[in-house]
C-alpha positions as CSV (number, residue, x, y, z in Angstrom):
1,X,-14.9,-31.5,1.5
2,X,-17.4,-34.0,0.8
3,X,-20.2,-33.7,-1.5
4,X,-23.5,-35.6,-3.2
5,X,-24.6,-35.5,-6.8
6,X,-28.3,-36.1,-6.3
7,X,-31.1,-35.2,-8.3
8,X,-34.4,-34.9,-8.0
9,X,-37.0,-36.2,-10.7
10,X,-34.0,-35.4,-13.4
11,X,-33.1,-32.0,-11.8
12,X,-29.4,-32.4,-10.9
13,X,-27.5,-30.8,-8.2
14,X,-24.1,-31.1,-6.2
15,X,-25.6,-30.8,-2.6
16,X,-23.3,-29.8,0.1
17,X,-24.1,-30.1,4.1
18,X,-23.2,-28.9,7.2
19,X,-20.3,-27.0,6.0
20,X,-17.8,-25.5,8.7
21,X,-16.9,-21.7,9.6
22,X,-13.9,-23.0,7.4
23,X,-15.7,-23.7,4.6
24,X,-16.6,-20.6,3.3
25,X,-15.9,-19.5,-0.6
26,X,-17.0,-17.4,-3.5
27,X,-19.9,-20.1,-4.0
28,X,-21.1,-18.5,-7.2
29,X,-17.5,-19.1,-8.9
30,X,-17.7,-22.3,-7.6
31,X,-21.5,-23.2,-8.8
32,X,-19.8,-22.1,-12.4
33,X,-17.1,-24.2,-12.2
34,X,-18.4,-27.1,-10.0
35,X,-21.3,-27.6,-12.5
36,X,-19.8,-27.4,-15.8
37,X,-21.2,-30.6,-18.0
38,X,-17.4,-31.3,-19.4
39,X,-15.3,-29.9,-16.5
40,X,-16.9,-30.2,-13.4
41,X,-19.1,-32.5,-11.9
42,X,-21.7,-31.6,-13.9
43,X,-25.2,-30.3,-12.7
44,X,-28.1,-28.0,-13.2
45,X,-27.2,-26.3,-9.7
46,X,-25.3,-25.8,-6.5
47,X,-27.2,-26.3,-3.2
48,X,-25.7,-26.0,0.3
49,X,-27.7,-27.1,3.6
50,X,-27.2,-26.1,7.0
51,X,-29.3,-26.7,10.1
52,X,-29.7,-23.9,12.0
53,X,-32.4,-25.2,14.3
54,X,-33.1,-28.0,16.1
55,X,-36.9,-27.8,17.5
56,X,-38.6,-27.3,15.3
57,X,-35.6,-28.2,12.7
58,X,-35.3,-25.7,10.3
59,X,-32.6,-25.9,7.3
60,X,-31.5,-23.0,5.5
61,X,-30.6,-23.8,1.8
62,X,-28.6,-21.8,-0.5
63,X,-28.8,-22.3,-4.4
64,X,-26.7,-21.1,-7.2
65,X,-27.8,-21.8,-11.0
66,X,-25.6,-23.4,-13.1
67,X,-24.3,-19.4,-14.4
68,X,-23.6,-19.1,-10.9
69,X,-26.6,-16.7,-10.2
70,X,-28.9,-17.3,-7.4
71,X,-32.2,-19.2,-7.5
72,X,-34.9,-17.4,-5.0
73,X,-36.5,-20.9,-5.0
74,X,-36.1,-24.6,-6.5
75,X,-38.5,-27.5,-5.8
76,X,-36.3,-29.8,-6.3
77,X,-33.4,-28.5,-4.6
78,X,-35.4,-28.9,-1.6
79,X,-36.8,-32.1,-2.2
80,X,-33.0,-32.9,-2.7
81,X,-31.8,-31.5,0.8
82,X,-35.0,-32.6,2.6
83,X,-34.1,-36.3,1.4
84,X,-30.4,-35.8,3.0
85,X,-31.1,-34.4,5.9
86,X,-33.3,-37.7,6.8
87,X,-31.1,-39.6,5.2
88,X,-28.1,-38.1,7.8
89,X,-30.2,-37.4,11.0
90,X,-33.4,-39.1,10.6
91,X,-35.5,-36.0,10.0
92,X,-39.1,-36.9,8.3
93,X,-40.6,-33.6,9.0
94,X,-38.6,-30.0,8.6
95,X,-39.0,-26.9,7.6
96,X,-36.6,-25.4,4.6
97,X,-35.6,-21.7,4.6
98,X,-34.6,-20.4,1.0
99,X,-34.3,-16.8,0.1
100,X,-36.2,-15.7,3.4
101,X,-38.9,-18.2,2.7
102,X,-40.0,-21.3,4.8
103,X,-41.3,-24.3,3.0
104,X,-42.9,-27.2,5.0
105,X,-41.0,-30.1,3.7
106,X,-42.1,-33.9,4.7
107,X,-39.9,-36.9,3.2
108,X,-42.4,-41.0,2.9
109,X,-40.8,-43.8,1.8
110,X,-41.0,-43.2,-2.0
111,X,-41.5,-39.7,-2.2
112,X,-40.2,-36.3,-0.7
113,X,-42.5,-33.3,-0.9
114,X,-42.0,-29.6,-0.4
115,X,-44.4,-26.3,-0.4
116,X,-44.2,-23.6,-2.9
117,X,-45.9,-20.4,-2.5
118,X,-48.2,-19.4,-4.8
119,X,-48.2,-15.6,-5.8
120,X,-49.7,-13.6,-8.8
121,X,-50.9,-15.0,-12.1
122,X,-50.7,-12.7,-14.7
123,X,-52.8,-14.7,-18.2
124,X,-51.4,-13.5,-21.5
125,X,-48.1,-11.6,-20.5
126,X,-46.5,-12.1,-23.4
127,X,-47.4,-13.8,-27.1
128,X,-44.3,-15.1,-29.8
129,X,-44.8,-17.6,-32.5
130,X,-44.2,-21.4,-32.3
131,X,-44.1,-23.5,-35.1
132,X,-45.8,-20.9,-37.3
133,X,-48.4,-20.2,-34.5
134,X,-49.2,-17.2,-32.0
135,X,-49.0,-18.4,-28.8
136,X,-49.7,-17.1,-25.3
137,X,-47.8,-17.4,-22.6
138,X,-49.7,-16.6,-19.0
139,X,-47.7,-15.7,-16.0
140,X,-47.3,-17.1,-12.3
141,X,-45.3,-16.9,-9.2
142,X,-44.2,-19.9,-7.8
143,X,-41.5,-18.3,-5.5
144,X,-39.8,-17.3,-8.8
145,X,-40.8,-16.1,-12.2
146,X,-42.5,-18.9,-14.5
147,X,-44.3,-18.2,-17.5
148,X,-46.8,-20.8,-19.3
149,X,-48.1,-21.9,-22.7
150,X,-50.4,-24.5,-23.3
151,X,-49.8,-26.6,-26.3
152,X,-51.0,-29.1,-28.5
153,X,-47.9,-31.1,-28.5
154,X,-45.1,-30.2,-26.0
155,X,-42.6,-32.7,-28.0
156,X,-43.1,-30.4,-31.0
157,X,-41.6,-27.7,-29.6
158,X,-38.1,-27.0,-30.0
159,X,-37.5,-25.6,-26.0
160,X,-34.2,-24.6,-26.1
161,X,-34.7,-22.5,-29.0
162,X,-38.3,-21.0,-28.0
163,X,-37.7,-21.2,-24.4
164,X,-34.2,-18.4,-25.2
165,X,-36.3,-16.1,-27.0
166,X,-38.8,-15.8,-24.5
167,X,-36.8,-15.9,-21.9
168,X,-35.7,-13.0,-22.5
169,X,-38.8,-10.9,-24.5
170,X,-39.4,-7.4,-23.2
171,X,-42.4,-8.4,-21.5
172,X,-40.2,-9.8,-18.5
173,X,-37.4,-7.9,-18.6
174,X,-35.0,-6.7,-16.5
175,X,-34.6,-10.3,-14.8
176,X,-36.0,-12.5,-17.5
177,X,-38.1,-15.6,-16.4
178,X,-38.3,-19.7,-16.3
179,X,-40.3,-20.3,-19.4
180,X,-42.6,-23.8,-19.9
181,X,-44.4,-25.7,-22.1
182,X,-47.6,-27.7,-21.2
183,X,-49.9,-30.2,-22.7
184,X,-53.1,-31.8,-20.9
185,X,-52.7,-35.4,-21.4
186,X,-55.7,-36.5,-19.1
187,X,-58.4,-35.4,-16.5
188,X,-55.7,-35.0,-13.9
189,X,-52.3,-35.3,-15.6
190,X,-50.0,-32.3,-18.0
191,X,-47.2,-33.1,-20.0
192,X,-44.1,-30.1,-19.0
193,X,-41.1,-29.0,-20.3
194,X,-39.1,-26.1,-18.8
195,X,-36.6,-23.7,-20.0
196,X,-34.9,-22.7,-16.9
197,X,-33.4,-19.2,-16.2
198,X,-29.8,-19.6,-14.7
199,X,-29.3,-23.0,-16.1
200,X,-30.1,-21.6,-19.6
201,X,-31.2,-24.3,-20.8
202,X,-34.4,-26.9,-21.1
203,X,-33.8,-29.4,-17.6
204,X,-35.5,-32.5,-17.1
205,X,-37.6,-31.4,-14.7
206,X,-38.6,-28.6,-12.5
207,X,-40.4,-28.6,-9.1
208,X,-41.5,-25.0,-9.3
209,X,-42.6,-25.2,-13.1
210,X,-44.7,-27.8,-12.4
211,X,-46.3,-25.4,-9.8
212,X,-46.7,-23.1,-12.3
213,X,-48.3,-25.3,-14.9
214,X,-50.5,-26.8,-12.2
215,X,-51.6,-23.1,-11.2
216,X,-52.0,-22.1,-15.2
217,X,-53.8,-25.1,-15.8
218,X,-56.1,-24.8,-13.0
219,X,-56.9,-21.3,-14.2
220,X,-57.7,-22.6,-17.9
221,X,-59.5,-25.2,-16.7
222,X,-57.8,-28.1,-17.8
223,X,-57.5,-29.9,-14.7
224,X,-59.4,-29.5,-11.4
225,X,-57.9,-28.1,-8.1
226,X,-57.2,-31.5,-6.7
227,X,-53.7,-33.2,-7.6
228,X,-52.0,-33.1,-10.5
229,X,-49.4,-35.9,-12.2
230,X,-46.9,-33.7,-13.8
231,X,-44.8,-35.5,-16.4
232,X,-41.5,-34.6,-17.2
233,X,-38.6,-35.2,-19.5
234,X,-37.0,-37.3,-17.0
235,X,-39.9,-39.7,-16.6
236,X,-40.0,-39.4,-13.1
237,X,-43.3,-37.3,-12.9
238,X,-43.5,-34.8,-10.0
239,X,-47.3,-34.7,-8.1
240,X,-48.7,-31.4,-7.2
241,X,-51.6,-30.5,-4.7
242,X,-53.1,-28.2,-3.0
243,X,-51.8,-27.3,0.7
244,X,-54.9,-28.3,2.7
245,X,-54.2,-25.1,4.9
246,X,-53.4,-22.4,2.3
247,X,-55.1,-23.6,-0.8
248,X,-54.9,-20.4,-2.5
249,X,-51.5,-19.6,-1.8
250,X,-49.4,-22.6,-1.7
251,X,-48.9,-26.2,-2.8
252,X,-47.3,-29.2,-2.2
253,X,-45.0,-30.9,-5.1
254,X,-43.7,-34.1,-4.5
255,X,-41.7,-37.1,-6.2
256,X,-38.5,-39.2,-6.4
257,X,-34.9,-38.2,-5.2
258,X,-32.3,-40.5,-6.1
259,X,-28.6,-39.9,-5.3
260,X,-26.4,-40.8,-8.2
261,X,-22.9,-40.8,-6.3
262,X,-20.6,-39.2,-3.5
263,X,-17.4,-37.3,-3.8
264,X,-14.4,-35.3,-2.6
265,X,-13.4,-32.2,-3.6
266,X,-10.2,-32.3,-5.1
């Protein structure tokens, strides 16, 4: 069984494709062990692709966190199999089926850019202290659970350490939630890091956090509802804009995919 590490903007994934009726396994054992940092091949997530239609080509993706739980939606997952599956059969334009959901997903030379639903935005869900400060965090759906704090200085923040805590603070429980940090750095342009449920830990970038910051940011004021240069820990900063059709209920974030290296299952 062959297999791609890939990642998109910094957010790292084994990617799988057009498995057989052969192929099936326990895939959230596998996402466990498969993505372990000093065992496996090492990777935020899991992600397996199959085409299940040809006109109009639709893909359904699977992803399993690094814990081996399942992610309801990841950007950059998509990005990643959008980028394969042009890569493999020439596809610029497809649509992406994850949990249910279709994305629109369109792949240019330098960039591949999927949708992400926007749903409810929820402003001070839950408040905890950083660096000797009450902070706010606002809420917003981006397909998953994201919440958002706007910050002076995002490189101040210790994000593994705050991002833990509030991952899981009463206000979100049972499930928890991604948690991020944001700083404005311009008219158009935020500064991110994310905390990211299932990984459990801060990633170097995230497709639908940068959604969510976008959204937040929107709402506060700091940027205008036009697109947005989301800058990342990877330094591969994702884009986000409205979708011309829905802009009140999706957007498009787009950026780099770079495959690292291909494999065989031992």
């Amino acid at each position: 069984m062959r297999f791609r590490k890939i990642h998109g903007a910094g957010n790292d994934f084994v990617l799988l494709t057009d498995l057989g009726p052969a192929d099936k396994r326990e895939w959230p054992k596998e996402a466990e062990r498969l993505c372990a940092r000093r065992t496996g091949i090492g990777a935020d997530g899991l992600v397996i692709s199959s085409r299940v239609s040809d006109e109009p080509t639709v893909l359904e993706v699977d992803c399993f966190n690094a814990d081996g739980s399942v992610a309801t939606m990841c950007g950059n997952a998509l990005r990643c199999a959008a980028w394969a599956a042009q890569c493999d059969q020439g596809f610029r334009t497809m649509q992406l089926r994850m949990a249910g959901v279709l994305h629109e997903a369109t792949v240019d030379t330098d960039s591949v850019w999927v949708t992400a639903e926007v749903g409810a935005i929820q402003p001070r869900v839950l408040q905890t202290i950083i660096n000797g400060r009450p902070t706010w965090f606002d809420s917003a759906h981006t397909g998953t659970e994201h919440v958002v704090a706007v910050v002076d200085d995002v490189d101040a923040i210790h994000a593994e350490v705050v991002g833990r805590v509030v991952r899981h603070h009463k206000n979100v429980a049972p499930i928890g939630t991604n948690v991020n940090f944001v700083q404005r750095l311009g008219r158009q342009a935020l500064k991110i890091r994310t905390y990211e449920r299932g990984v459990e830990a801060e990633t170097l970038s995230c497709g639908s956090g940068a959604v969510a910051a976008v959204v937040v940011a929107t709402m506060r004021g700091l940027v205008a509802k036009r697109e947005v240069t989301v800058h990342n820990r990877a330094g591969e900063p994702l884009t986000v804009r409205p979708h011309h059709d829905r802009p009140e209920r999706a957007a498009w974030v787009g950026g780099p995919v770079t495959q690292t290296f291909e494999g065989v299952f031992a």
